[in-house]
Backbone as a chain_set.jsonl record, in Angstrom:
{"seq": "MQANEPTEEKAVRLSRAVPILASTNMDETVSFYRERLGFKAVFESEDYAILSRDDVTINFWLCDDDEIPKVTSCRVQVQGVDGLYHECVEADVIHPNGSLEDKPWGAREFAILDGHGNLITFFEYMKQ", "coords": {"N": [[21.872, 138.55, 119.872], [24.453, 136.919, 122.196], [27.886, 136.793, 122.744], [28.891, 134.635, 123.681], [26.908, 132.752, 123.389], [25.479, 129.999, 121.956], [25.894, 128.607, 118.565], [24.109, 127.625, 115.531], [25.488, 124.625, 114.543], [27.437, 123.827, 112.107], [27.383, 120.869, 110.079], [30.26, 118.741, 110.482], [32.677, 118.438, 108.298], [35.483, 117.253, 106.402], [37.578, 118.851, 103.864], [40.229, 119.315, 102.197], [43.271, 118.498, 102.156], [46.453, 119.901, 102.351], [49.625, 119.49, 101.286], [52.817, 120.577, 102.932], [55.885, 120.765, 101.807], [59.143, 120.377, 102.119], [62.261, 122.513, 101.08], [65.354, 123.179, 99.807], [66.317, 125.186, 98.438], [64.36, 127.87, 97.627], [63.686, 129.321, 95.074], [64.719, 127.429, 93.352], [62.701, 125.794, 93.448], [60.251, 126.549, 92.793], [60.808, 127.041, 90.11], [61.366, 124.686, 89.44], [58.725, 123.349, 89.808], [56.985, 124.897, 88.222], [58.106, 124.877, 85.91], [58.626, 122.295, 84.883], [56.185, 121.141, 86.017], [53.774, 122.379, 85.519], [52.941, 124.116, 87.47], [51.44, 127.053, 88.989], [52.697, 129.917, 90.677], [51.35, 131.275, 93.881], [51.644, 132.121, 95.747], [55.123, 133.711, 96.724], [58.002, 133.866, 98.543], [60.984, 134.723, 100.328], [61.277, 132.457, 101.945], [59.012, 130.774, 101.786], [56.397, 129.459, 99.908], [53.467, 129.2, 97.805], [51.853, 127.041, 95.589], [50.195, 126.087, 92.981], [48.157, 123.999, 90.966], [45.495, 123.316, 88.895], [43.199, 122.177, 90.832], [44.759, 121.337, 92.869], [46.991, 122.113, 95.497], [50.071, 122.941, 96.935], [52.346, 123.607, 99.287], [55.352, 124.889, 100.509], [58.319, 124.978, 102.684], [60.883, 126.814, 103.647], [64.066, 125.13, 103.766], [66.817, 124.077, 105.919], [68.105, 121.777, 105.693], [69.513, 118.939, 103.745], [68.629, 116.636, 104.043], [66.034, 116.462, 104.723], [63.667, 116.964, 102.605], [64.26, 114.509, 101.252], [63.223, 112.488, 102.616], [60.341, 112.63, 102.566], [56.947, 112.998, 101.454], [53.993, 113.139, 99.513], [50.828, 112.378, 98.393], [49.002, 112.819, 95.348], [45.684, 112.889, 94.16], [44.668, 112.602, 90.773], [42.914, 113.05, 87.695], [43.098, 111.638, 84.67], [45.135, 110.094, 84.626], [46.846, 108.872, 83.132], [47.881, 110.682, 81.001], [49.124, 112.84, 82.394], [51.519, 111.163, 83.31], [52.731, 110.832, 81.156], [53.127, 113.698, 80.59], [55.057, 114.194, 82.631], [56.926, 112.169, 81.975], [57.912, 113.402, 79.639], [58.858, 115.405, 80.756], [60.984, 114.457, 82.176], [61.02, 113.928, 84.792], [60.535, 111.117, 86.439], [60.215, 109.35, 89.334], [62.998, 106.596, 89.686], [62.387, 104.156, 90.618], [59.53, 104.348, 89.716], [57.341, 104.203, 87.872], [54.494, 104.165, 85.715], [51.769, 102.134, 87.102], [49.403, 99.717, 87.86], [48.079, 99.482, 91.159], [47.518, 97.181, 93.636], [45.778, 98.029, 95.783], [43.624, 99.382, 93.873], [44.35, 101.628, 92.826], [45.798, 103.261, 89.931], [49.1, 104.317, 89.305], [51.947, 106.856, 89.472], [55.146, 107.953, 90.324], [57.064, 111.053, 91.244], [60.254, 112.534, 91.594], [61.157, 115.494, 93.136], [63.651, 118.901, 92.589], [64.762, 118.237, 94.838], [64.367, 116.25, 96.293], [61.711, 115.67, 97.313], [59.119, 113.018, 97.243], [56.244, 112.574, 95.137], [53.923, 110.965, 94.513], [51.606, 110.506, 92.163], [47.915, 109.685, 91.64], [45.149, 108.136, 90.417], [41.968, 106.365, 90.847], [40.979, 103.183, 89.914], [38.261, 102.1, 87.924], [35.609, 99.599, 89.355]], "CA": [[22.945, 137.105, 120.358], [25.691, 137.314, 122.858], [29.482, 136.512, 121.966], [28.984, 133.131, 124.03], [25.688, 131.976, 123.115], [25.642, 128.591, 121.268], [25.057, 128.825, 117.496], [23.769, 126.255, 115.007], [26.638, 123.98, 114.322], [27.602, 123.126, 110.66], [28.195, 119.522, 110.223], [32.05, 118.491, 110.161], [33.233, 117.686, 106.959], [37.066, 117.78, 106.042], [37.478, 119.08, 102.439], [40.99, 119.066, 101.683], [44.107, 118.431, 102.641], [47.228, 120.588, 101.684], [50.639, 119.29, 101.774], [54.073, 121.564, 103.088], [56.892, 120.284, 101.251], [60.513, 121.315, 102.567], [62.683, 123.297, 100.054], [66.471, 123.715, 100.117], [66.347, 126.518, 97.666], [63.131, 128.277, 97.234], [63.693, 129.83, 93.689], [64.982, 126.42, 92.144], [61.573, 124.649, 93.825], [59.346, 127.171, 92.33], [61.236, 127.128, 88.688], [60.941, 123.658, 88.886], [57.178, 123.257, 89.701], [56.378, 126.057, 87.179], [58.667, 124.846, 84.321], [58.251, 120.724, 84.595], [55.157, 120.153, 86.227], [52.86, 123.33, 85.155], [52.45, 124.672, 88.663], [51.453, 128.383, 89.164], [53.023, 130.594, 92.005], [50.211, 131.818, 94.427], [52.463, 132.992, 96.817], [56.351, 133.59, 96.936], [58.604, 134.597, 99.481], [62.402, 133.834, 100.347], [61.045, 130.869, 102.848], [57.945, 129.994, 101.681], [55.725, 129.512, 98.693], [52.23, 128.294, 97.401], [51.998, 126.412, 94.396], [48.946, 125.156, 92.215], [47.703, 123.551, 89.214], [43.971, 122.919, 88.811], [42.656, 122.053, 92.375], [45.901, 121.11, 93.979], [47.983, 123.29, 96.161], [51.337, 122.452, 97.525], [53.226, 124.731, 99.982], [56.867, 124.782, 100.583], [59.085, 125.86, 103.743], [62.611, 126.828, 103.296], [64.684, 123.992, 105.31], [68.374, 124.158, 105.435], [68.769, 120.319, 106.147], [69.23, 118.387, 102.824], [67.955, 115.262, 104.381], [64.675, 116.441, 104.991], [63.302, 116.588, 101.627], [64.666, 112.911, 100.832], [62.169, 111.414, 103.304], [58.994, 113.533, 102.572], [56.374, 112.627, 100.157], [52.753, 113.261, 99.746], [50.199, 111.781, 97.256], [48.203, 113.572, 94.504], [44.462, 112.28, 93.356], [44.196, 112.939, 89.816], [41.841, 112.734, 86.621], [43.605, 111.689, 83.958], [46.699, 109.998, 85.35], [48.113, 108.656, 82.079], [48.112, 111.962, 80.27], [50.013, 113.216, 83.594], [52.184, 110.405, 83.486], [53.251, 111.368, 79.716], [53.599, 114.878, 80.602], [55.818, 114.132, 83.579], [57.938, 111.363, 81.379], [58.609, 114.294, 78.897], [59.747, 116.541, 81.617], [62.073, 114.072, 83.01], [61.141, 113.956, 86.354], [59.574, 110.013, 87.03], [61.309, 108.618, 90.107], [63.641, 105.495, 88.999], [61.206, 103.129, 90.68], [58.172, 105.089, 90.065], [56.623, 103.934, 86.556], [52.888, 104.085, 85.924], [51.316, 100.779, 87.191], [47.997, 99.326, 88.492], [48.423, 98.851, 92.081], [46.608, 96.078, 94.363], [44.93, 98.565, 96.261], [42.674, 100.072, 93.45], [44.915, 102.756, 92.044], [47.02, 103.47, 88.879], [49.471, 105.366, 90.031], [53.37, 106.901, 89.395], [55.846, 108.754, 91.339], [58.095, 112.034, 90.608], [61.143, 113.542, 92.375], [61.634, 116.803, 92.708], [64.914, 118.921, 92.835], [65.372, 118.502, 96.398], [64.316, 114.96, 96.533], [60.48, 115.003, 97.865], [58.577, 112.228, 96.303], [55.004, 112.697, 94.884], [52.905, 110.163, 93.984], [50.12, 110.893, 91.336], [47.111, 108.529, 91.218], [43.813, 107.906, 90.232], [41.484, 105.255, 91.559], [40.364, 102.312, 88.805], [37.018, 101.662, 88.252], [35.951, 98.564, 89.57]], "C": [[23.835, 137.378, 120.971], [26.739, 136.404, 122.285], [29.033, 134.918, 122.082], [27.871, 132.318, 123.976], [25.863, 130.982, 121.678], [25.182, 129.158, 119.976], [25.369, 127.518, 116.724], [25.146, 125.998, 114.438], [26.519, 123.542, 112.898], [27.98, 121.84, 111.0], [29.264, 119.422, 109.67], [31.922, 118.005, 109.097], [34.651, 118.024, 106.455], [36.843, 118.044, 104.252], [38.714, 119.102, 101.481], [42.58, 118.857, 102.552], [45.613, 119.241, 101.547], [48.838, 120.385, 102.217], [51.772, 120.309, 101.932], [55.392, 120.677, 102.941], [58.143, 121.059, 102.029], [61.238, 121.464, 101.045], [64.281, 123.758, 100.294], [66.853, 125.047, 99.539], [65.088, 126.746, 96.992], [62.972, 128.785, 95.299], [63.839, 128.644, 92.721], [63.672, 125.452, 92.329], [60.389, 125.318, 92.881], [59.66, 127.244, 90.783], [60.95, 125.764, 88.194], [59.443, 122.806, 88.666], [56.526, 123.672, 88.417], [56.885, 125.148, 85.62], [58.475, 123.007, 84.182], [56.91, 120.679, 85.038], [53.64, 121.077, 85.868], [52.255, 123.96, 86.133], [52.273, 126.373, 88.38], [51.897, 129.044, 90.273], [51.866, 131.41, 92.511], [50.39, 132.943, 95.133], [53.799, 132.903, 96.853], [56.881, 134.696, 98.049], [60.362, 134.048, 99.466], [62.383, 132.75, 100.882], [60.073, 130.356, 102.918], [57.206, 130.127, 100.376], [54.648, 128.34, 98.585], [52.308, 128.116, 96.1], [50.838, 125.784, 94.069], [49.214, 125.085, 90.804], [46.408, 122.959, 89.599], [43.266, 122.882, 90.224], [43.741, 121.731, 93.159], [46.705, 122.137, 94.162], [48.922, 122.674, 96.903], [52.15, 123.618, 97.947], [54.587, 124.257, 100.118], [57.413, 125.69, 101.604], [60.374, 125.458, 102.821], [63.193, 126.133, 104.474], [66.301, 124.302, 104.655], [69.185, 122.799, 105.913], [68.353, 119.196, 104.778], [68.571, 116.911, 102.902], [66.372, 115.285, 104.207], [63.674, 116.077, 103.762], [62.986, 114.892, 101.022], [63.824, 112.028, 101.773], [61.06, 112.266, 103.379], [58.456, 113.095, 101.289], [54.904, 113.096, 100.451], [52.222, 112.657, 98.473], [49.243, 112.608, 96.621], [47.213, 112.959, 93.768], [44.43, 113.095, 92.397], [43.115, 112.68, 88.831], [42.912, 112.793, 85.588], [45.327, 111.048, 83.998], [47.747, 109.548, 83.989], [48.391, 109.76, 80.997], [49.298, 112.322, 81.043], [51.348, 112.531, 83.557], [53.412, 110.826, 82.102], [53.898, 112.495, 79.859], [54.797, 114.989, 81.502], [57.243, 113.02, 82.816], [58.782, 112.662, 80.523], [59.632, 115.161, 79.45], [60.828, 115.878, 82.63], [62.161, 113.902, 84.425], [60.448, 112.285, 87.252], [60.903, 109.771, 88.174], [62.005, 107.079, 89.524], [62.735, 104.082, 89.285], [59.718, 103.691, 90.389], [57.169, 104.981, 88.773], [55.445, 103.838, 86.742], [52.592, 102.591, 86.054], [49.89, 100.74, 88.122], [48.658, 98.84, 89.789], [47.309, 98.088, 92.883], [45.641, 97.011, 95.063], [43.862, 99.751, 95.311], [43.201, 101.181, 92.655], [45.658, 102.879, 91.033], [47.547, 104.604, 89.191], [51.24, 105.6, 89.582], [53.885, 107.946, 90.334], [57.011, 109.538, 90.733], [59.112, 112.391, 92.026], [61.596, 114.752, 92.053], [63.009, 117.182, 92.823], [65.597, 118.779, 93.871], [65.171, 117.041, 96.919], [62.986, 114.527, 97.183], [60.057, 114.16, 96.88], [56.97, 112.51, 96.326], [54.409, 111.603, 94.091], [51.629, 110.554, 93.527], [49.352, 109.845, 91.027], [45.673, 108.726, 90.995], [43.426, 106.52, 90.452], [40.635, 104.539, 90.088], [38.85, 102.352, 89.446], [36.798, 100.525, 88.462], [35.244, 97.672, 88.722]], "O": [[24.43, 138.319, 120.446], [26.522, 135.465, 121.519], [28.852, 134.137, 121.147], [27.882, 131.208, 124.508], [26.325, 131.34, 120.596], [24.295, 130.012, 119.968], [26.247, 126.676, 116.914], [25.856, 126.879, 113.952], [25.523, 122.914, 112.54], [28.716, 121.573, 111.95], [29.465, 119.858, 108.536], [31.081, 117.136, 108.865], [34.864, 119.185, 106.103], [36.017, 117.437, 103.57], [38.564, 118.968, 100.266], [42.655, 119.238, 103.72], [45.716, 119.127, 100.326], [49.28, 120.914, 103.237], [51.789, 121.082, 100.974], [55.847, 119.995, 103.86], [58.04, 122.207, 102.461], [60.934, 120.781, 100.067], [64.434, 124.748, 101.009], [67.591, 125.858, 100.097], [64.698, 126.087, 96.029], [62.059, 128.426, 94.555], [63.336, 128.638, 91.597], [63.504, 124.491, 91.578], [59.642, 124.559, 92.263], [58.676, 127.536, 90.105], [60.495, 125.487, 87.084], [59.113, 121.995, 87.8], [55.75, 123.012, 87.726], [56.219, 124.895, 84.616], [58.111, 122.626, 83.069], [56.257, 119.995, 84.249], [52.544, 120.522, 85.946], [51.129, 124.415, 85.936], [53.011, 126.894, 87.544], [51.249, 128.59, 91.217], [51.351, 132.213, 91.732], [49.854, 134.046, 95.245], [54.046, 131.717, 97.076], [56.469, 135.817, 98.346], [60.824, 133.174, 98.733], [63.231, 131.911, 100.578], [59.842, 129.533, 103.803], [57.541, 131.117, 99.727], [54.7, 127.171, 98.968], [52.819, 128.994, 95.405], [50.41, 124.917, 94.832], [49.919, 125.619, 89.948], [46.296, 122.183, 90.548], [42.738, 123.947, 90.545], [43.545, 121.909, 94.361], [47.099, 122.928, 93.305], [48.518, 121.748, 97.606], [52.577, 124.468, 97.166], [54.839, 123.104, 99.769], [57.17, 126.897, 101.595], [60.742, 124.624, 101.993], [63.001, 126.335, 105.673], [66.75, 124.592, 103.546], [70.339, 122.682, 106.326], [67.236, 118.686, 104.687], [68.12, 116.248, 101.968], [65.657, 114.413, 103.713], [62.956, 115.079, 103.83], [61.984, 114.333, 100.577], [63.822, 110.812, 101.587], [60.844, 112.677, 104.519], [59.118, 112.856, 100.279], [54.627, 113.426, 101.604], [52.991, 112.422, 97.542], [48.531, 113.22, 97.417], [47.578, 112.428, 92.719], [44.22, 114.278, 92.661], [42.255, 111.93, 89.291], [43.62, 113.797, 85.515], [46.356, 111.509, 83.503], [48.949, 109.775, 83.849], [49.232, 109.518, 80.132], [50.413, 112.181, 80.54], [52.337, 113.236, 83.759], [54.621, 111.036, 82.203], [55.051, 112.604, 79.441], [55.609, 115.863, 81.2], [58.408, 113.184, 83.178], [59.981, 112.891, 80.681], [60.717, 115.547, 79.015], [61.39, 116.444, 83.568], [63.185, 113.763, 85.093], [59.997, 112.3, 88.398], [62.109, 109.932, 87.984], [61.221, 106.454, 88.811], [62.464, 103.202, 88.467], [58.802, 103.239, 91.076], [56.202, 105.743, 88.747], [55.064, 103.448, 87.846], [53.083, 101.813, 85.236], [49.487, 101.61, 88.894], [49.57, 98.014, 89.763], [46.151, 98.468, 92.708], [44.473, 96.675, 94.866], [43.395, 100.758, 95.843], [42.466, 101.669, 91.797], [46.709, 102.349, 91.394], [46.951, 105.667, 89.359], [51.864, 104.563, 89.356], [53.163, 108.681, 91.008], [57.807, 109.037, 89.94], [58.728, 112.472, 93.193], [62.232, 115.094, 91.056], [63.802, 116.281, 93.099], [66.787, 119.072, 93.989], [65.786, 116.673, 97.919], [62.866, 113.373, 97.595], [60.44, 114.341, 95.724], [56.417, 112.663, 97.415], [54.586, 111.58, 92.873], [50.698, 110.883, 94.262], [49.801, 109.004, 90.248], [45.131, 109.672, 91.566], [44.218, 105.587, 90.323], [39.871, 105.182, 89.367], [38.381, 102.505, 90.574], [37.636, 99.826, 87.893], [35.459, 96.461, 88.782]]}, "num_chains": 1, "name": "protein.A"}
């Protein structure tokens, strides 16, 4: 087969999104996610980190603008949102307006703020 010959194409299927959030201090970010949320560092450098817990991976880039994390957010789908909420209450990371609630779009969710202001909403779809 020649390099320019067409190959059998696989069906297109998106499988995962990986957020990249801003950090104004990488050491503080890695410590926060490890100690308060139970993430593990997959990769760490002074200007980039990859952290994971279970099947979720979040990347972080070093940012010198304190305002960027304050307007950044992502949503993470979980199983056992009530249990995770209790973990986050104990870790004192719940957003002031982020209490666990059932939402009209069919999700049970809550939100946290990390040490730099990134908002992460953890959610679980409710059974219909």
